[in-house]
Amino acid sequence: FARHDLVADSRAIAGFYKDKFRCDPLYISYGAPVISAADFPQAECVLQPLGVEPKGYILQVTRMVPENNTLCLVEAFRKSKTEKKLLLVGGDAYDTEYIRAIRNAAAADDRIRLPGPIYDKRVVNTLLANAFAYFHGNEVGGTNPALLQALGAGAVVLAVDTIYNREVVTDLGFYFSANAAAVAEQLERILDLDKPARKQLGERARQRIARDYNWDDVARSYAQAIQQRVERL
């Protein structure tokens, strides 16, 4: 693309550029696979070393910085009476005060697991497909790949309330404002969901990803955009 061609993978981001810089970006979504627990028959080999069971944990996969609200989740989870585990995958490049605060808070609750970053895609997909729920605390940025992957895995999503997250999740999840009390309230709602309700949300989430965030469609859109650009040269 020449420098005056701009692509946005979020309609909200496209709107920002249009309002702020008076340009009109082309919207092409990001993508994610559609998966289920049945795709990972050896899941026990992944879950057991982490001390969790299928549908027995709430998952977050993220860089642990303040704007991603991991500490907020830990504080809210500690107030719950659930027997489920909290599995926090990720970290940061430095041993920050925020990371230390997360570790200290987690150390007081033996339900919380901190395995650190995991880069093996199949392991991460196994964790997503077997999670009871997925926590998405990212406040900044456009379309988040991990959020798409969680929906593609049929996870029940609890997301911080931003325009970017609502664009992706729509009515397929739960939202919170960035404080522990709000997280705790919505967490209890998710924990109270019965199996049919969770299954229905998961099926609808997979359908949305297959329809609106399909990698084949993304590739075709980029190929078409490049072809049109070449024809204008």
PDB file of C-alpha atoms in Angstrom:
ATOM      1  CA  PHE A   1       0.000   0.000   0.000  1.00  0.00           C
ATOM      2  CA  ALA A   2       1.123   3.550  -0.652  1.00  0.00           C
ATOM      3  CA  ARG A   3       1.204   5.739   2.402  1.00  0.00           C
ATOM      4  CA  HIS A   4      -2.217   7.238   1.639  1.00  0.00           C
ATOM      5  CA  ASP A   5      -3.896   3.814   1.740  1.00  0.00           C
ATOM      6  CA  LEU A   6      -5.040   2.938   5.251  1.00  0.00           C
ATOM      7  CA  VAL A   7      -6.633  -0.269   6.524  1.00  0.00           C
ATOM      8  CA  ALA A   8      -8.362  -0.589   9.910  1.00  0.00           C
ATOM      9  CA  ASP A   9      -9.336  -3.913  11.493  1.00  0.00           C
ATOM     10  CA  SER A  10     -11.882  -2.185  13.740  1.00  0.00           C
ATOM     11  CA  ARG A  11     -14.792  -0.028  12.637  1.00  0.00           C
ATOM     12  CA  ALA A  12     -14.347   2.066  15.781  1.00  0.00           C
ATOM     13  CA  ILE A  13     -10.706   2.712  14.872  1.00  0.00           C
ATOM     14  CA  ALA A  14     -11.749   3.538  11.307  1.00  0.00           C
ATOM     15  CA  GLY A  15     -14.209   6.070  12.713  1.00  0.00           C
ATOM     16  CA  PHE A  16     -11.479   7.614  14.866  1.00  0.00           C
ATOM     17  CA  TYR A  17      -9.203   8.138  11.869  1.00  0.00           C
ATOM     18  CA  LYS A  18     -12.071   9.580   9.852  1.00  0.00           C
ATOM     19  CA  ASP A  19     -12.983  12.068  12.593  1.00  0.00           C
ATOM     20  CA  LYS A  20      -9.431  12.931  13.643  1.00  0.00           C
ATOM     21  CA  PHE A  21      -7.556  12.939  10.349  1.00  0.00           C
ATOM     22  CA  ARG A  22     -10.354  13.309   7.770  1.00  0.00           C
ATOM     23  CA  CYS A  23      -9.409  10.108   5.965  1.00  0.00           C
ATOM     24  CA  ASP A  24     -11.592   7.126   5.159  1.00  0.00           C
ATOM     25  CA  PRO A  25      -9.819   3.847   6.028  1.00  0.00           C
ATOM     26  CA  LEU A  26     -10.780   0.589   4.392  1.00  0.00           C
ATOM     27  CA  TYR A  27     -12.214  -1.808   6.966  1.00  0.00           C
ATOM     28  CA  ILE A  28     -10.843  -5.353   6.827  1.00  0.00           C
ATOM     29  CA  SER A  29     -11.384  -7.441   9.916  1.00  0.00           C
ATOM     30  CA  TYR A  30      -8.814  -9.507  11.755  1.00  0.00           C
ATOM     31  CA  GLY A  31      -9.488 -13.246  11.978  1.00  0.00           C
ATOM     32  CA  ALA A  32      -9.574 -16.229  14.310  1.00  0.00           C
ATOM     33  CA  PRO A  33     -10.119 -19.987  14.065  1.00  0.00           C
ATOM     34  CA  VAL A  34     -13.283 -21.720  15.249  1.00  0.00           C
ATOM     35  CA  ILE A  35     -12.380 -24.522  17.666  1.00  0.00           C
ATOM     36  CA  SER A  36     -13.906 -26.675  20.391  1.00  0.00           C
ATOM     37  CA  ALA A  37     -12.700 -28.945  23.178  1.00  0.00           C
ATOM     38  CA  ALA A  38     -13.247 -31.931  20.866  1.00  0.00           C
ATOM     39  CA  ASP A  39     -10.340 -30.681  18.737  1.00  0.00           C
ATOM     40  CA  PHE A  40      -7.950 -31.339  21.627  1.00  0.00           C
ATOM     41  CA  PRO A  41      -8.396 -34.938  22.836  1.00  0.00           C
ATOM     42  CA  GLN A  42      -5.072 -34.797  24.701  1.00  0.00           C
ATOM     43  CA  ALA A  43      -6.112 -31.736  26.718  1.00  0.00           C
ATOM     44  CA  GLU A  44      -5.355 -33.450  30.020  1.00  0.00           C
ATOM     45  CA  CYS A  45      -1.647 -33.383  29.151  1.00  0.00           C
ATOM     46  CA  VAL A  46      -1.876 -29.581  29.002  1.00  0.00           C
ATOM     47  CA  LEU A  47      -4.304 -28.932  31.848  1.00  0.00           C
ATOM     48  CA  GLN A  48      -3.036 -31.306  34.514  1.00  0.00           C
ATOM     49  CA  PRO A  49       0.442 -29.737  34.884  1.00  0.00           C
ATOM     50  CA  LEU A  50      -1.282 -26.377  35.383  1.00  0.00           C
ATOM     51  CA  GLY A  51      -3.561 -27.763  38.082  1.00  0.00           C
ATOM     52  CA  VAL A  52      -6.824 -27.163  36.226  1.00  0.00           C
ATOM     53  CA  GLU A  53      -9.611 -29.297  34.733  1.00  0.00           C
ATOM     54  CA  PRO A  54     -11.886 -28.857  31.687  1.00  0.00           C
ATOM     55  CA  LYS A  55     -14.455 -26.101  32.363  1.00  0.00           C
ATOM     56  CA  GLY A  56     -12.937 -25.748  35.817  1.00  0.00           C
ATOM     57  CA  TYR A  57     -11.131 -22.431  35.371  1.00  0.00           C
ATOM     58  CA  ILE A  58     -11.506 -18.832  34.298  1.00  0.00           C
ATOM     59  CA  LEU A  59      -8.785 -17.806  31.854  1.00  0.00           C
ATOM     60  CA  GLN A  60      -6.975 -14.614  30.981  1.00  0.00           C
ATOM     61  CA  VAL A  61      -4.209 -14.498  28.362  1.00  0.00           C
ATOM     62  CA  THR A  62      -2.578 -11.091  28.320  1.00  0.00           C
ATOM     63  CA  ARG A  63       0.377  -8.834  28.915  1.00  0.00           C
ATOM     64  CA  MET A  64       0.103  -7.945  32.583  1.00  0.00           C
ATOM     65  CA  VAL A  65       0.014  -4.155  32.583  1.00  0.00           C
ATOM     66  CA  PRO A  66      -2.442  -1.880  34.432  1.00  0.00           C
ATOM     67  CA  GLU A  67      -4.628  -1.158  31.390  1.00  0.00           C
ATOM     68  CA  ASN A  68      -5.330  -4.896  31.019  1.00  0.00           C
ATOM     69  CA  ASN A  69      -6.842  -5.157  34.521  1.00  0.00           C
ATOM     70  CA  THR A  70      -5.292  -8.420  35.718  1.00  0.00           C
ATOM     71  CA  LEU A  71      -4.947  -7.178  39.297  1.00  0.00           C
ATOM     72  CA  CYS A  72      -8.574  -6.041  39.215  1.00  0.00           C
ATOM     73  CA  LEU A  73      -9.598  -9.576  38.224  1.00  0.00           C
ATOM     74  CA  VAL A  74      -7.476 -11.175  40.954  1.00  0.00           C
ATOM     75  CA  GLU A  75      -8.997  -8.938  43.620  1.00  0.00           C
ATOM     76  CA  ALA A  76     -12.521  -9.695  42.397  1.00  0.00           C
ATOM     77  CA  PHE A  77     -11.892 -13.429  42.114  1.00  0.00           C
ATOM     78  CA  ARG A  78     -10.572 -13.633  45.668  1.00  0.00           C
ATOM     79  CA  LYS A  79     -13.958 -12.385  46.911  1.00  0.00           C
ATOM     80  CA  SER A  80     -15.797 -15.225  45.189  1.00  0.00           C
ATOM     81  CA  LYS A  81     -16.627 -18.554  46.835  1.00  0.00           C
ATOM     82  CA  THR A  82     -16.242 -20.598  43.667  1.00  0.00           C
ATOM     83  CA  GLU A  83     -14.184 -23.772  43.579  1.00  0.00           C
ATOM     84  CA  LYS A  84     -13.068 -22.968  40.048  1.00  0.00           C
ATOM     85  CA  LYS A  85      -9.513 -21.850  39.416  1.00  0.00           C
ATOM     86  CA  LEU A  86      -8.235 -18.614  37.933  1.00  0.00           C
ATOM     87  CA  LEU A  87      -5.559 -19.222  35.290  1.00  0.00           C
ATOM     88  CA  LEU A  88      -3.552 -16.131  34.363  1.00  0.00           C
ATOM     89  CA  VAL A  89      -1.334 -16.700  31.331  1.00  0.00           C
ATOM     90  CA  GLY A  90       1.145 -13.956  30.527  1.00  0.00           C
ATOM     91  CA  GLY A  91       3.527 -11.532  32.141  1.00  0.00           C
ATOM     92  CA  ASP A  92       5.589  -8.504  31.207  1.00  0.00           C
ATOM     93  CA  ALA A  93       9.096  -7.871  29.940  1.00  0.00           C
ATOM     94  CA  TYR A  94      10.110  -6.410  33.307  1.00  0.00           C
ATOM     95  CA  ASP A  95       9.534  -7.261  36.951  1.00  0.00           C
ATOM     96  CA  THR A  96       7.318  -4.247  37.552  1.00  0.00           C
ATOM     97  CA  GLU A  97       5.554  -3.096  40.689  1.00  0.00           C
ATOM     98  CA  TYR A  98       2.279  -4.102  39.023  1.00  0.00           C
ATOM     99  CA  ILE A  99       3.518  -7.649  38.371  1.00  0.00           C
ATOM    100  CA  ARG A 100       4.665  -7.919  41.976  1.00  0.00           C
ATOM    101  CA  ALA A 101       1.252  -6.749  43.188  1.00  0.00           C
ATOM    102  CA  ILE A 102      -0.426  -9.464  41.106  1.00  0.00           C
ATOM    103  CA  ARG A 103       1.908 -12.135  42.468  1.00  0.00           C
ATOM    104  CA  ASN A 104       1.376 -11.015  46.051  1.00  0.00           C
ATOM    105  CA  ALA A 105      -2.414 -10.963  45.684  1.00  0.00           C
ATOM    106  CA  ALA A 106      -2.434 -14.350  43.944  1.00  0.00           C
ATOM    107  CA  ALA A 107      -0.206 -15.929  46.588  1.00  0.00           C
ATOM    108  CA  ALA A 108      -2.958 -15.443  49.163  1.00  0.00           C
ATOM    109  CA  ASP A 109      -5.390 -17.685  47.220  1.00  0.00           C
ATOM    110  CA  ASP A 110      -4.470 -21.233  46.221  1.00  0.00           C
ATOM    111  CA  ARG A 111      -7.123 -21.227  43.487  1.00  0.00           C
ATOM    112  CA  ILE A 112      -5.059 -18.803  41.389  1.00  0.00           C
ATOM    113  CA  ARG A 113      -2.488 -20.104  38.907  1.00  0.00           C
ATOM    114  CA  LEU A 114       0.307 -18.005  37.370  1.00  0.00           C
ATOM    115  CA  PRO A 115       2.169 -20.159  34.825  1.00  0.00           C
ATOM    116  CA  GLY A 116       3.776 -17.189  33.059  1.00  0.00           C
ATOM    117  CA  PRO A 117       3.764 -16.593  29.294  1.00  0.00           C
ATOM    118  CA  ILE A 118       2.845 -19.503  26.990  1.00  0.00           C
ATOM    119  CA  TYR A 119       3.806 -19.191  23.326  1.00  0.00           C
ATOM    120  CA  ASP A 120       2.758 -22.599  22.007  1.00  0.00           C
ATOM    121  CA  LYS A 121      -0.349 -21.911  19.893  1.00  0.00           C
ATOM    122  CA  ARG A 122      -1.801 -25.382  20.385  1.00  0.00           C
ATOM    123  CA  VAL A 123      -1.427 -25.124  24.165  1.00  0.00           C
ATOM    124  CA  VAL A 124      -3.126 -21.719  24.207  1.00  0.00           C
ATOM    125  CA  ASN A 125      -5.957 -22.998  21.996  1.00  0.00           C
ATOM    126  CA  THR A 126      -6.379 -25.995  24.300  1.00  0.00           C
ATOM    127  CA  LEU A 127      -6.713 -23.640  27.265  1.00  0.00           C
ATOM    128  CA  LEU A 128      -9.230 -21.450  25.426  1.00  0.00           C
ATOM    129  CA  ALA A 129     -11.355 -24.395  24.289  1.00  0.00           C
ATOM    130  CA  ASN A 130     -11.561 -25.855  27.796  1.00  0.00           C
ATOM    131  CA  ALA A 131     -12.065 -22.658  29.808  1.00  0.00           C
ATOM    132  CA  PHE A 132     -15.269 -22.074  31.774  1.00  0.00           C
ATOM    133  CA  ALA A 133     -15.017 -18.376  30.923  1.00  0.00           C
ATOM    134  CA  TYR A 134     -12.553 -15.891  29.456  1.00  0.00           C
ATOM    135  CA  PHE A 135     -11.652 -12.537  31.012  1.00  0.00           C
ATOM    136  CA  HIS A 136     -10.704  -9.734  28.621  1.00  0.00           C
ATOM    137  CA  GLY A 137      -9.487  -6.659  30.463  1.00  0.00           C
ATOM    138  CA  ASN A 138      -7.779  -4.756  27.642  1.00  0.00           C
ATOM    139  CA  GLU A 139      -8.927  -1.136  27.697  1.00  0.00           C
ATOM    140  CA  VAL A 140      -6.942   0.189  24.715  1.00  0.00           C
ATOM    141  CA  GLY A 141      -6.429  -0.846  21.108  1.00  0.00           C
ATOM    142  CA  GLY A 142      -8.804  -1.919  18.382  1.00  0.00           C
ATOM    143  CA  THR A 143      -9.776  -5.489  17.572  1.00  0.00           C
ATOM    144  CA  ASN A 144      -7.886  -7.762  19.975  1.00  0.00           C
ATOM    145  CA  PRO A 145      -6.724 -11.133  18.549  1.00  0.00           C
ATOM    146  CA  ALA A 146      -6.995 -12.944  21.902  1.00  0.00           C
ATOM    147  CA  LEU A 147     -10.598 -11.801  22.281  1.00  0.00           C
ATOM    148  CA  LEU A 148     -11.459 -13.154  18.831  1.00  0.00           C
ATOM    149  CA  GLN A 149      -9.738 -16.431  19.672  1.00  0.00           C
ATOM    150  CA  ALA A 150     -11.720 -16.755  22.895  1.00  0.00           C
ATOM    151  CA  LEU A 151     -15.008 -16.237  21.050  1.00  0.00           C
ATOM    152  CA  GLY A 152     -13.899 -18.655  18.339  1.00  0.00           C
ATOM    153  CA  ALA A 153     -13.340 -21.215  21.090  1.00  0.00           C
ATOM    154  CA  GLY A 154     -16.891 -20.690  22.344  1.00  0.00           C
ATOM    155  CA  ALA A 155     -15.825 -19.160  25.656  1.00  0.00           C
ATOM    156  CA  VAL A 156     -18.200 -17.100  27.778  1.00  0.00           C
ATOM    157  CA  VAL A 157     -16.505 -13.693  27.742  1.00  0.00           C
ATOM    158  CA  LEU A 158     -16.303 -11.066  30.475  1.00  0.00           C
ATOM    159  CA  ALA A 159     -14.883  -7.923  28.844  1.00  0.00           C
ATOM    160  CA  VAL A 160     -14.086  -4.414  30.000  1.00  0.00           C
ATOM    161  CA  ASP A 161     -16.669  -2.032  28.575  1.00  0.00           C
ATOM    162  CA  THR A 162     -15.048  -0.218  25.636  1.00  0.00           C
ATOM    163  CA  ILE A 163     -16.306   0.630  22.170  1.00  0.00           C
ATOM    164  CA  TYR A 164     -13.745  -1.761  20.670  1.00  0.00           C
ATOM    165  CA  ASN A 165     -14.777  -4.721  22.799  1.00  0.00           C
ATOM    166  CA  ARG A 166     -18.495  -4.098  22.259  1.00  0.00           C
ATOM    167  CA  GLU A 167     -17.920  -4.041  18.507  1.00  0.00           C
ATOM    168  CA  VAL A 168     -16.510  -7.571  18.717  1.00  0.00           C
ATOM    169  CA  VAL A 169     -18.489  -9.189  21.543  1.00  0.00           C
ATOM    170  CA  THR A 170     -21.863  -7.492  20.883  1.00  0.00           C
ATOM    171  CA  ASP A 171     -24.489  -9.274  23.020  1.00  0.00           C
ATOM    172  CA  LEU A 172     -22.455 -12.474  23.316  1.00  0.00           C
ATOM    173  CA  GLY A 173     -20.804 -11.726  26.651  1.00  0.00           C
ATOM    174  CA  PHE A 174     -20.748  -9.689  29.830  1.00  0.00           C
ATOM    175  CA  TYR A 175     -19.212  -6.264  30.453  1.00  0.00           C
ATOM    176  CA  PHE A 176     -17.649  -4.519  33.422  1.00  0.00           C
ATOM    177  CA  SER A 177     -16.231  -1.127  34.315  1.00  0.00           C
ATOM    178  CA  ALA A 178     -12.619  -1.255  35.442  1.00  0.00           C
ATOM    179  CA  ASN A 179     -12.974  -1.778  39.173  1.00  0.00           C
ATOM    180  CA  ALA A 180     -12.928  -4.886  41.343  1.00  0.00           C
ATOM    181  CA  ALA A 181     -16.506  -4.472  42.579  1.00  0.00           C
ATOM    182  CA  ALA A 182     -17.891  -4.383  39.028  1.00  0.00           C
ATOM    183  CA  VAL A 183     -15.790  -7.383  38.019  1.00  0.00           C
ATOM    184  CA  ALA A 184     -16.959  -9.332  41.075  1.00  0.00           C
ATOM    185  CA  GLU A 185     -20.618  -8.612  40.277  1.00  0.00           C
ATOM    186  CA  GLN A 186     -20.345  -9.782  36.669  1.00  0.00           C
ATOM    187  CA  LEU A 187     -18.184 -12.737  37.644  1.00  0.00           C
ATOM    188  CA  GLU A 188     -20.959 -14.008  39.895  1.00  0.00           C
ATOM    189  CA  ARG A 189     -23.430 -13.725  37.015  1.00  0.00           C
ATOM    190  CA  ILE A 190     -21.189 -15.885  34.846  1.00  0.00           C
ATOM    191  CA  LEU A 191     -20.611 -18.432  37.598  1.00  0.00           C
ATOM    192  CA  ASP A 192     -24.397 -18.716  38.021  1.00  0.00           C
ATOM    193  CA  LEU A 193     -24.995 -19.521  34.332  1.00  0.00           C
ATOM    194  CA  ASP A 194     -26.340 -23.001  33.765  1.00  0.00           C
ATOM    195  CA  LYS A 195     -24.812 -25.310  31.171  1.00  0.00           C
ATOM    196  CA  PRO A 196     -27.472 -24.757  28.446  1.00  0.00           C
ATOM    197  CA  ALA A 197     -27.035 -20.973  28.682  1.00  0.00           C
ATOM    198  CA  ARG A 198     -23.256 -21.255  28.450  1.00  0.00           C
ATOM    199  CA  LYS A 199     -23.553 -23.657  25.516  1.00  0.00           C
ATOM    200  CA  GLN A 200     -25.881 -21.319  23.648  1.00  0.00           C
ATOM    201  CA  LEU A 201     -23.546 -18.345  24.144  1.00  0.00           C
ATOM    202  CA  GLY A 202     -20.614 -20.439  22.982  1.00  0.00           C
ATOM    203  CA  GLU A 203     -22.363 -21.625  19.831  1.00  0.00           C
ATOM    204  CA  ARG A 204     -23.428 -18.088  18.935  1.00  0.00           C
ATOM    205  CA  ALA A 205     -19.889 -16.821  19.546  1.00  0.00           C
ATOM    206  CA  ARG A 206     -18.417 -19.424  17.198  1.00  0.00           C
ATOM    207  CA  GLN A 207     -21.010 -18.559  14.559  1.00  0.00           C
ATOM    208  CA  ARG A 208     -20.080 -14.884  14.783  1.00  0.00           C
ATOM    209  CA  ILE A 209     -16.375 -15.579  14.354  1.00  0.00           C
ATOM    210  CA  ALA A 210     -17.025 -17.925  11.417  1.00  0.00           C
ATOM    211  CA  ARG A 211     -19.224 -15.294   9.770  1.00  0.00           C
ATOM    212  CA  ASP A 212     -17.453 -12.002  10.513  1.00  0.00           C
ATOM    213  CA  TYR A 213     -13.826 -12.844  11.368  1.00  0.00           C
ATOM    214  CA  ASN A 214     -13.018 -15.606   8.902  1.00  0.00           C
ATOM    215  CA  TRP A 215      -9.376 -15.748   7.776  1.00  0.00           C
ATOM    216  CA  ASP A 216     -10.279 -16.764   4.218  1.00  0.00           C
ATOM    217  CA  ASP A 217     -12.499 -13.703   3.899  1.00  0.00           C
ATOM    218  CA  VAL A 218      -9.763 -11.516   5.393  1.00  0.00           C
ATOM    219  CA  ALA A 219      -7.220 -12.806   2.857  1.00  0.00           C
ATOM    220  CA  ARG A 220      -9.630 -12.255  -0.046  1.00  0.00           C
ATOM    221  CA  SER A 221     -10.330  -8.704   1.120  1.00  0.00           C
ATOM    222  CA  TYR A 222      -6.623  -7.859   1.240  1.00  0.00           C
ATOM    223  CA  ALA A 223      -6.032  -9.450  -2.172  1.00  0.00           C
ATOM    224  CA  GLN A 224      -8.906  -7.435  -3.633  1.00  0.00           C
ATOM    225  CA  ALA A 225      -7.655  -4.210  -2.033  1.00  0.00           C
ATOM    226  CA  ILE A 226      -4.136  -4.748  -3.376  1.00  0.00           C
ATOM    227  CA  GLN A 227      -5.465  -5.547  -6.858  1.00  0.00           C
ATOM    228  CA  GLN A 228      -7.574  -2.388  -6.879  1.00  0.00           C
ATOM    229  CA  ARG A 229      -4.567  -0.357  -5.754  1.00  0.00           C
ATOM    230  CA  VAL A 230      -2.400  -1.806  -8.522  1.00  0.00           C
ATOM    231  CA  GLU A 231      -5.056  -0.985 -11.102  1.00  0.00           C
ATOM    232  CA  ARG A 232      -4.988   2.662  -9.998  1.00  0.00           C
ATOM    233  CA  LEU A 233      -1.238   3.000 -10.580  1.00  0.00           C
TER     234      LEU A 233
END
